[in-house]
């Protein structure tokens, strides 16, 4: 059992960090400047592989959509999810992975904000106090980031906020016990809707993407393989996320997630050689420590 769980955690780290690094490599170092098209590839892979996993491999029992209103709520979640992924991919065009992860670590701040605004759910004052270093750390890291890019920063903050909004919205829209879906079945229904949203967006906003991908694939024989592996990893990250939560706990996933961000930062610096400063490292460290304290405070005051 221990070896199995350790293997799951290793796969979860590998797929999550792998998607992040490959996204950065494709968008910044490979001339693949189409984040909407890239996200559409991810969602297509998630749609196909979710169906295969649930319908044929029976990873989890299938859960049916019971009403038109439930489908509408799932579609709303899918659109918000698309926005978060596209925003994150756009930010990787302009920002190093290390800074992208620093901003992404502020997710708990936006989650607490949206949870209070939408459900009036309050936390203990100590829990809110833990969010101060989370935000302060990113402000410090921004000032010490040599590769800071304002547009990339805005898109990264927007993606982080959308990710938090999606998690709160999911709790609100699918709060009915009869309509709750596990993450695998939710992805099964969200991914095809995301593709339907992203396809016209890619045609209108990135009209040269399809021709460029074909011509780039002809020049670089490994480009298609990279795109396939990247898209498959995007689904693998969701699958591993579900399995790790199932075989451990949500708290374990949160702790591992904090460590994963730090590992991703170190690996990205080693691979992409982006410059870092002591101020930037100090800011990121403060943010991570704030996130850890926030999680612990929430656990104690439940």
CSV table of C-alpha atoms in Angstrom, one decimal:
chain,number,residue,atom,x,y,z
A,1,UNK,CA,0.0,0.0,0.0
A,2,UNK,CA,2.8,2.4,0.9
A,3,UNK,CA,4.6,1.7,-2.4
A,4,UNK,CA,1.4,2.2,-4.3
A,5,UNK,CA,0.7,5.6,-2.7
A,6,UNK,CA,4.3,6.7,-3.1
A,7,UNK,CA,4.0,5.8,-6.8
A,8,UNK,CA,0.8,7.8,-7.1
A,9,UNK,CA,2.4,10.8,-5.5
A,10,UNK,CA,5.4,10.5,-7.8
A,11,UNK,CA,3.1,10.3,-10.9
A,12,UNK,CA,1.0,13.3,-9.6
A,13,UNK,CA,4.2,15.4,-9.2
A,14,UNK,CA,5.5,14.2,-12.6
A,15,UNK,CA,2.3,15.0,-14.6
A,16,UNK,CA,1.7,18.4,-12.9
A,17,UNK,CA,5.2,19.6,-13.2
A,18,UNK,CA,5.6,18.1,-16.6
A,19,UNK,CA,2.6,19.9,-18.0
A,20,UNK,CA,3.8,23.2,-16.5
A,21,UNK,CA,7.3,22.8,-18.0
A,22,UNK,CA,6.1,21.6,-21.4
A,23,UNK,CA,3.7,24.5,-21.6
A,24,UNK,CA,6.5,26.9,-20.9
A,25,UNK,CA,8.8,25.2,-23.4
A,26,UNK,CA,6.1,25.2,-26.2
A,27,UNK,CA,4.9,28.7,-25.6
A,28,UNK,CA,8.3,30.4,-25.0
A,29,UNK,CA,11.1,28.3,-26.4
A,30,UNK,CA,9.4,26.5,-29.3
A,31,UNK,CA,7.7,29.4,-31.1
A,32,UNK,CA,4.2,27.9,-30.3
A,33,UNK,CA,2.5,31.2,-29.5
A,34,UNK,CA,-1.1,30.0,-29.3
A,35,UNK,CA,-2.3,29.5,-25.7
A,36,UNK,CA,-6.0,29.1,-26.6
A,37,UNK,CA,-5.2,26.4,-29.2
A,38,UNK,CA,-2.9,24.7,-26.6
A,39,UNK,CA,-5.6,24.7,-24.0
A,40,UNK,CA,-8.1,23.3,-26.6
A,41,UNK,CA,-5.6,20.4,-27.2
A,42,UNK,CA,-5.5,19.7,-23.4
A,43,UNK,CA,-9.3,19.7,-23.2
A,44,UNK,CA,-9.7,17.4,-26.2
A,45,UNK,CA,-7.3,14.9,-24.6
A,46,UNK,CA,-9.2,15.2,-21.3
A,47,UNK,CA,-12.6,14.6,-23.1
A,48,UNK,CA,-11.4,11.5,-24.9
A,49,UNK,CA,-9.4,10.0,-22.1
A,50,UNK,CA,-12.1,10.7,-19.5
A,51,UNK,CA,-14.6,8.8,-21.6
A,52,UNK,CA,-12.1,5.9,-22.1
A,53,UNK,CA,-11.3,5.8,-18.4
A,54,UNK,CA,-14.9,5.8,-17.1
A,55,UNK,CA,-16.8,4.0,-19.9
A,56,UNK,CA,-14.2,1.2,-20.6
A,57,UNK,CA,-11.6,1.1,-17.8
A,58,UNK,CA,-14.2,1.7,-15.1
A,59,UNK,CA,-11.9,3.9,-13.0
A,60,UNK,CA,-15.0,5.2,-11.4
A,61,UNK,CA,-18.7,4.5,-11.9
A,62,UNK,CA,-20.3,6.8,-14.3
A,63,UNK,CA,-22.6,9.5,-12.9
A,64,UNK,CA,-25.4,10.8,-15.2
A,65,UNK,CA,-26.4,14.4,-15.6
A,66,UNK,CA,-30.0,14.4,-14.2
A,67,UNK,CA,-31.4,17.7,-15.4
A,68,UNK,CA,-30.9,20.5,-17.9
A,69,UNK,CA,-30.2,22.9,-15.0
A,70,UNK,CA,-27.4,20.7,-13.8
A,71,UNK,CA,-25.9,20.6,-17.2
A,72,UNK,CA,-26.1,24.4,-17.4
A,73,UNK,CA,-24.3,24.6,-14.1
A,74,UNK,CA,-21.6,22.3,-15.3
A,75,UNK,CA,-21.2,24.4,-18.5
A,76,UNK,CA,-20.8,27.5,-16.3
A,77,UNK,CA,-18.0,25.8,-14.4
A,78,UNK,CA,-16.4,24.7,-17.7
A,79,UNK,CA,-16.3,28.3,-19.0
A,80,UNK,CA,-14.7,29.6,-15.8
A,81,UNK,CA,-12.2,26.6,-15.9
A,82,UNK,CA,-11.3,27.5,-19.5
A,83,UNK,CA,-10.6,31.1,-18.5
A,84,UNK,CA,-8.3,29.9,-15.7
A,85,UNK,CA,-6.3,27.5,-17.9
A,86,UNK,CA,-6.0,30.0,-20.9
A,87,UNK,CA,-5.0,32.8,-18.6
A,88,UNK,CA,-2.3,30.6,-17.0
A,89,UNK,CA,-1.0,29.5,-20.4
A,90,UNK,CA,-0.9,33.1,-21.6
A,91,UNK,CA,1.1,34.2,-18.5
A,92,UNK,CA,3.7,31.5,-19.3
A,93,UNK,CA,4.5,33.3,-22.5
A,94,UNK,CA,5.8,36.3,-20.6
A,95,UNK,CA,6.7,35.1,-17.1
A,96,UNK,CA,9.2,32.4,-15.8
A,97,UNK,CA,7.7,29.3,-14.2
A,98,UNK,CA,9.1,30.3,-10.8
A,99,UNK,CA,7.2,33.6,-10.7
A,100,UNK,CA,4.1,32.0,-12.2
A,101,UNK,CA,4.1,29.5,-9.3
A,102,UNK,CA,4.6,32.3,-6.8
A,103,UNK,CA,1.5,34.1,-8.0
A,104,UNK,CA,-0.4,30.8,-8.3
A,105,UNK,CA,0.3,30.2,-4.6
A,106,UNK,CA,-2.1,33.0,-3.7
A,107,UNK,CA,-5.1,30.8,-4.6
A,108,UNK,CA,-6.2,30.5,-1.0
A,109,UNK,CA,-6.5,34.3,-0.7
A,110,UNK,CA,-8.9,34.4,-3.7
A,111,UNK,CA,-10.8,31.3,-2.5
A,112,UNK,CA,-11.4,32.9,0.9
A,113,UNK,CA,-12.5,36.2,-0.8
A,114,UNK,CA,-15.0,34.5,-3.1
A,115,UNK,CA,-16.3,32.1,-0.4
A,116,UNK,CA,-17.2,35.1,1.8
A,117,UNK,CA,-18.7,37.1,-1.1
A,118,UNK,CA,-20.8,34.2,-2.5
A,119,UNK,CA,-21.7,32.2,0.6
A,120,UNK,CA,-20.9,34.7,3.5
A,121,UNK,CA,-18.8,31.9,4.9
A,122,UNK,CA,-16.4,33.3,7.5
A,123,UNK,CA,-13.2,31.9,8.8
A,124,UNK,CA,-11.5,32.6,12.2
A,125,UNK,CA,-9.6,35.9,12.3
A,126,UNK,CA,-6.3,33.9,12.7
A,127,UNK,CA,-7.0,32.2,9.4
A,128,UNK,CA,-7.5,35.5,7.6
A,129,UNK,CA,-4.3,36.8,9.2
A,130,UNK,CA,-2.4,34.0,7.6
A,131,UNK,CA,-3.4,35.4,4.2
A,132,UNK,CA,-1.4,38.6,4.8
A,133,UNK,CA,2.0,37.0,4.2
A,134,UNK,CA,0.5,35.1,1.2
A,135,UNK,CA,-0.2,38.4,-0.6
A,136,UNK,CA,2.8,40.3,0.8
A,137,UNK,CA,5.1,37.6,-0.4
A,138,UNK,CA,3.9,37.9,-4.0
A,139,UNK,CA,4.2,41.7,-3.8
A,140,UNK,CA,7.8,41.3,-2.6
A,141,UNK,CA,8.5,38.7,-5.2
A,142,UNK,CA,7.1,41.0,-7.9
A,143,UNK,CA,9.5,43.7,-6.9
A,144,UNK,CA,12.5,41.4,-7.0
A,145,UNK,CA,11.6,39.6,-10.3
A,146,UNK,CA,14.1,40.4,-13.1
A,147,UNK,CA,11.7,39.1,-15.8
A,148,UNK,CA,8.6,40.8,-14.5
A,149,UNK,CA,6.0,41.5,-17.3
A,150,UNK,CA,2.9,43.5,-16.4
A,151,UNK,CA,0.6,41.8,-18.9
A,152,UNK,CA,1.8,38.4,-18.0
A,153,UNK,CA,1.4,39.2,-14.3
A,154,UNK,CA,-2.2,40.4,-14.8
A,155,UNK,CA,-3.1,37.3,-16.8
A,156,UNK,CA,-1.5,35.1,-14.0
A,157,UNK,CA,-3.5,36.9,-11.3
A,158,UNK,CA,-6.6,36.5,-13.4
A,159,UNK,CA,-6.0,32.8,-13.9
A,160,UNK,CA,-5.4,32.3,-10.2
A,161,UNK,CA,-8.6,34.2,-9.3
A,162,UNK,CA,-10.6,32.2,-11.9
A,163,UNK,CA,-9.2,28.9,-10.4
A,164,UNK,CA,-10.3,29.9,-7.0
A,165,UNK,CA,-13.7,31.1,-8.3
A,166,UNK,CA,-14.3,27.8,-10.0
A,167,UNK,CA,-13.7,25.8,-6.8
A,168,UNK,CA,-16.1,28.0,-4.8
A,169,UNK,CA,-18.6,28.1,-7.7
A,170,UNK,CA,-18.4,24.3,-7.8
A,171,UNK,CA,-19.4,24.0,-4.2
A,172,UNK,CA,-22.3,26.4,-4.7
A,173,UNK,CA,-23.7,25.1,-8.0
A,174,UNK,CA,-23.3,21.4,-7.2
A,175,UNK,CA,-24.1,21.5,-3.5
A,176,UNK,CA,-27.2,19.3,-3.9
A,177,UNK,CA,-26.3,15.8,-2.7
A,178,UNK,CA,-28.1,14.3,-5.7
A,179,UNK,CA,-26.2,16.4,-8.2
A,180,UNK,CA,-22.7,16.1,-6.8
A,181,UNK,CA,-20.1,14.7,-9.2
A,182,UNK,CA,-16.7,13.4,-8.4
A,183,UNK,CA,-13.8,15.1,-10.1
A,184,UNK,CA,-13.5,12.4,-12.8
A,185,UNK,CA,-17.1,12.6,-13.9
A,186,UNK,CA,-17.1,16.4,-13.7
A,187,UNK,CA,-14.1,16.4,-16.1
A,188,UNK,CA,-16.0,14.0,-18.4
A,189,UNK,CA,-18.8,16.6,-18.9
A,190,UNK,CA,-16.7,19.7,-18.6
A,191,UNK,CA,-14.0,18.9,-21.1
A,192,UNK,CA,-16.2,18.5,-24.2
A,193,UNK,CA,-18.0,21.8,-23.3
A,194,UNK,CA,-14.6,23.4,-23.0
A,195,UNK,CA,-13.6,22.2,-26.4
A,196,UNK,CA,-16.8,23.7,-27.9
A,197,UNK,CA,-16.0,27.0,-26.2
A,198,UNK,CA,-12.3,27.1,-27.2
A,199,UNK,CA,-12.7,26.0,-30.8
A,200,UNK,CA,-14.5,29.2,-32.0
A,201,UNK,CA,-12.3,31.3,-29.7
A,202,UNK,CA,-9.2,29.8,-31.3
A,203,UNK,CA,-10.6,30.3,-34.8
A,204,UNK,CA,-11.4,34.0,-34.1
A,205,UNK,CA,-8.5,35.0,-31.9
A,206,UNK,CA,-5.7,32.7,-33.2
A,207,UNK,CA,-6.7,32.2,-36.9
A,208,UNK,CA,-3.1,31.3,-37.9
A,209,UNK,CA,-2.8,28.6,-35.2
A,210,UNK,CA,-3.9,25.6,-37.3
A,211,UNK,CA,-1.7,26.4,-40.3
A,212,UNK,CA,1.3,27.3,-38.0
A,213,UNK,CA,1.0,24.0,-36.1
A,214,UNK,CA,1.1,22.0,-39.3
A,215,UNK,CA,4.1,23.9,-40.7
A,216,UNK,CA,5.9,23.7,-37.4
A,217,UNK,CA,5.2,20.0,-37.2
A,218,UNK,CA,6.7,19.6,-40.6
A,219,UNK,CA,9.9,21.4,-39.6
A,220,UNK,CA,10.3,19.9,-36.1
A,221,UNK,CA,9.5,16.2,-36.1
A,222,UNK,CA,9.2,16.0,-32.3
A,223,UNK,CA,6.6,18.9,-32.1
A,224,UNK,CA,3.6,16.6,-32.6
A,225,UNK,CA,5.0,14.2,-30.0
A,226,UNK,CA,5.5,17.0,-27.5
A,227,UNK,CA,2.0,18.3,-28.1
A,228,UNK,CA,0.6,14.8,-27.7
A,229,UNK,CA,2.6,14.1,-24.5
A,230,UNK,CA,1.7,17.5,-23.1
A,231,UNK,CA,-2.1,17.0,-23.7
A,232,UNK,CA,-2.0,13.5,-22.3
A,233,UNK,CA,-0.2,14.8,-19.2
A,234,UNK,CA,-2.9,17.4,-18.7
A,235,UNK,CA,-5.4,14.5,-18.2
A,236,UNK,CA,-2.9,12.5,-16.2
A,237,UNK,CA,-2.6,15.4,-13.7
A,238,UNK,CA,-6.4,15.4,-13.2
A,239,UNK,CA,-6.5,11.6,-12.8
A,240,UNK,CA,-3.6,11.5,-10.4
A,241,UNK,CA,-5.1,14.4,-8.4
A,242,UNK,CA,-8.3,12.3,-8.0
A,243,UNK,CA,-6.4,9.1,-7.1
A,244,UNK,CA,-4.1,10.8,-4.5
A,245,UNK,CA,-7.1,12.4,-2.8
A,246,UNK,CA,-9.0,9.1,-2.8
A,247,UNK,CA,-6.1,7.1,-1.3
A,248,UNK,CA,-4.8,9.7,1.1
A,249,UNK,CA,-6.9,12.8,2.1
A,250,UNK,CA,-7.6,16.3,1.0
A,251,UNK,CA,-5.2,17.6,3.7
A,252,UNK,CA,-2.4,15.5,2.4
A,253,UNK,CA,-3.1,16.7,-1.1
A,254,UNK,CA,-2.9,20.3,0.1
A,255,UNK,CA,0.5,19.7,1.9
A,256,UNK,CA,1.9,17.9,-1.2
A,257,UNK,CA,0.6,20.7,-3.4
A,258,UNK,CA,2.6,23.3,-1.5
A,259,UNK,CA,5.7,21.2,-1.8
A,260,UNK,CA,5.0,20.6,-5.5
A,261,UNK,CA,5.1,24.3,-6.2
A,262,UNK,CA,8.5,24.6,-4.6
A,263,UNK,CA,9.8,21.6,-6.5
A,264,UNK,CA,8.4,23.0,-9.8
A,265,UNK,CA,10.2,26.3,-9.1
A,266,UNK,CA,13.6,24.6,-8.5
A,267,UNK,CA,13.3,22.4,-11.6
A,268,UNK,CA,12.2,25.3,-13.8
A,269,UNK,CA,15.2,27.4,-12.7
A,270,UNK,CA,17.6,24.5,-13.5
A,271,UNK,CA,16.1,23.9,-16.9
A,272,UNK,CA,15.3,27.4,-18.2
A,273,UNK,CA,18.1,29.2,-16.3
A,274,UNK,CA,15.9,32.2,-15.6
A,275,UNK,CA,17.5,34.7,-13.3
A,276,UNK,CA,16.3,34.8,-9.7
A,277,UNK,CA,17.1,37.3,-6.9
A,278,UNK,CA,17.3,36.9,-3.1
A,279,UNK,CA,14.3,39.2,-2.8
A,280,UNK,CA,12.3,37.1,-5.2
A,281,UNK,CA,13.1,33.9,-3.3
A,282,UNK,CA,12.3,35.5,0.0
A,283,UNK,CA,8.9,36.7,-1.3
A,284,UNK,CA,8.0,33.2,-2.7
A,285,UNK,CA,9.1,31.6,0.6
A,286,UNK,CA,6.9,34.0,2.6
A,287,UNK,CA,4.0,33.2,0.3
A,288,UNK,CA,4.4,29.4,0.7
A,289,UNK,CA,4.8,29.7,4.5
A,290,UNK,CA,1.6,31.8,4.6
A,291,UNK,CA,-0.3,29.1,2.6
A,292,UNK,CA,0.9,26.4,4.9
A,293,UNK,CA,-0.1,28.4,8.0
A,294,UNK,CA,-3.5,29.2,6.3
A,295,UNK,CA,-4.1,25.4,5.7
A,296,UNK,CA,-3.2,24.5,9.3
A,297,UNK,CA,-5.4,27.3,10.7
A,298,UNK,CA,-8.4,26.1,8.7
A,299,UNK,CA,-7.8,22.6,9.9
A,300,UNK,CA,-7.6,23.6,13.6
A,301,UNK,CA,-10.7,25.8,13.5
A,302,UNK,CA,-13.0,23.4,11.7
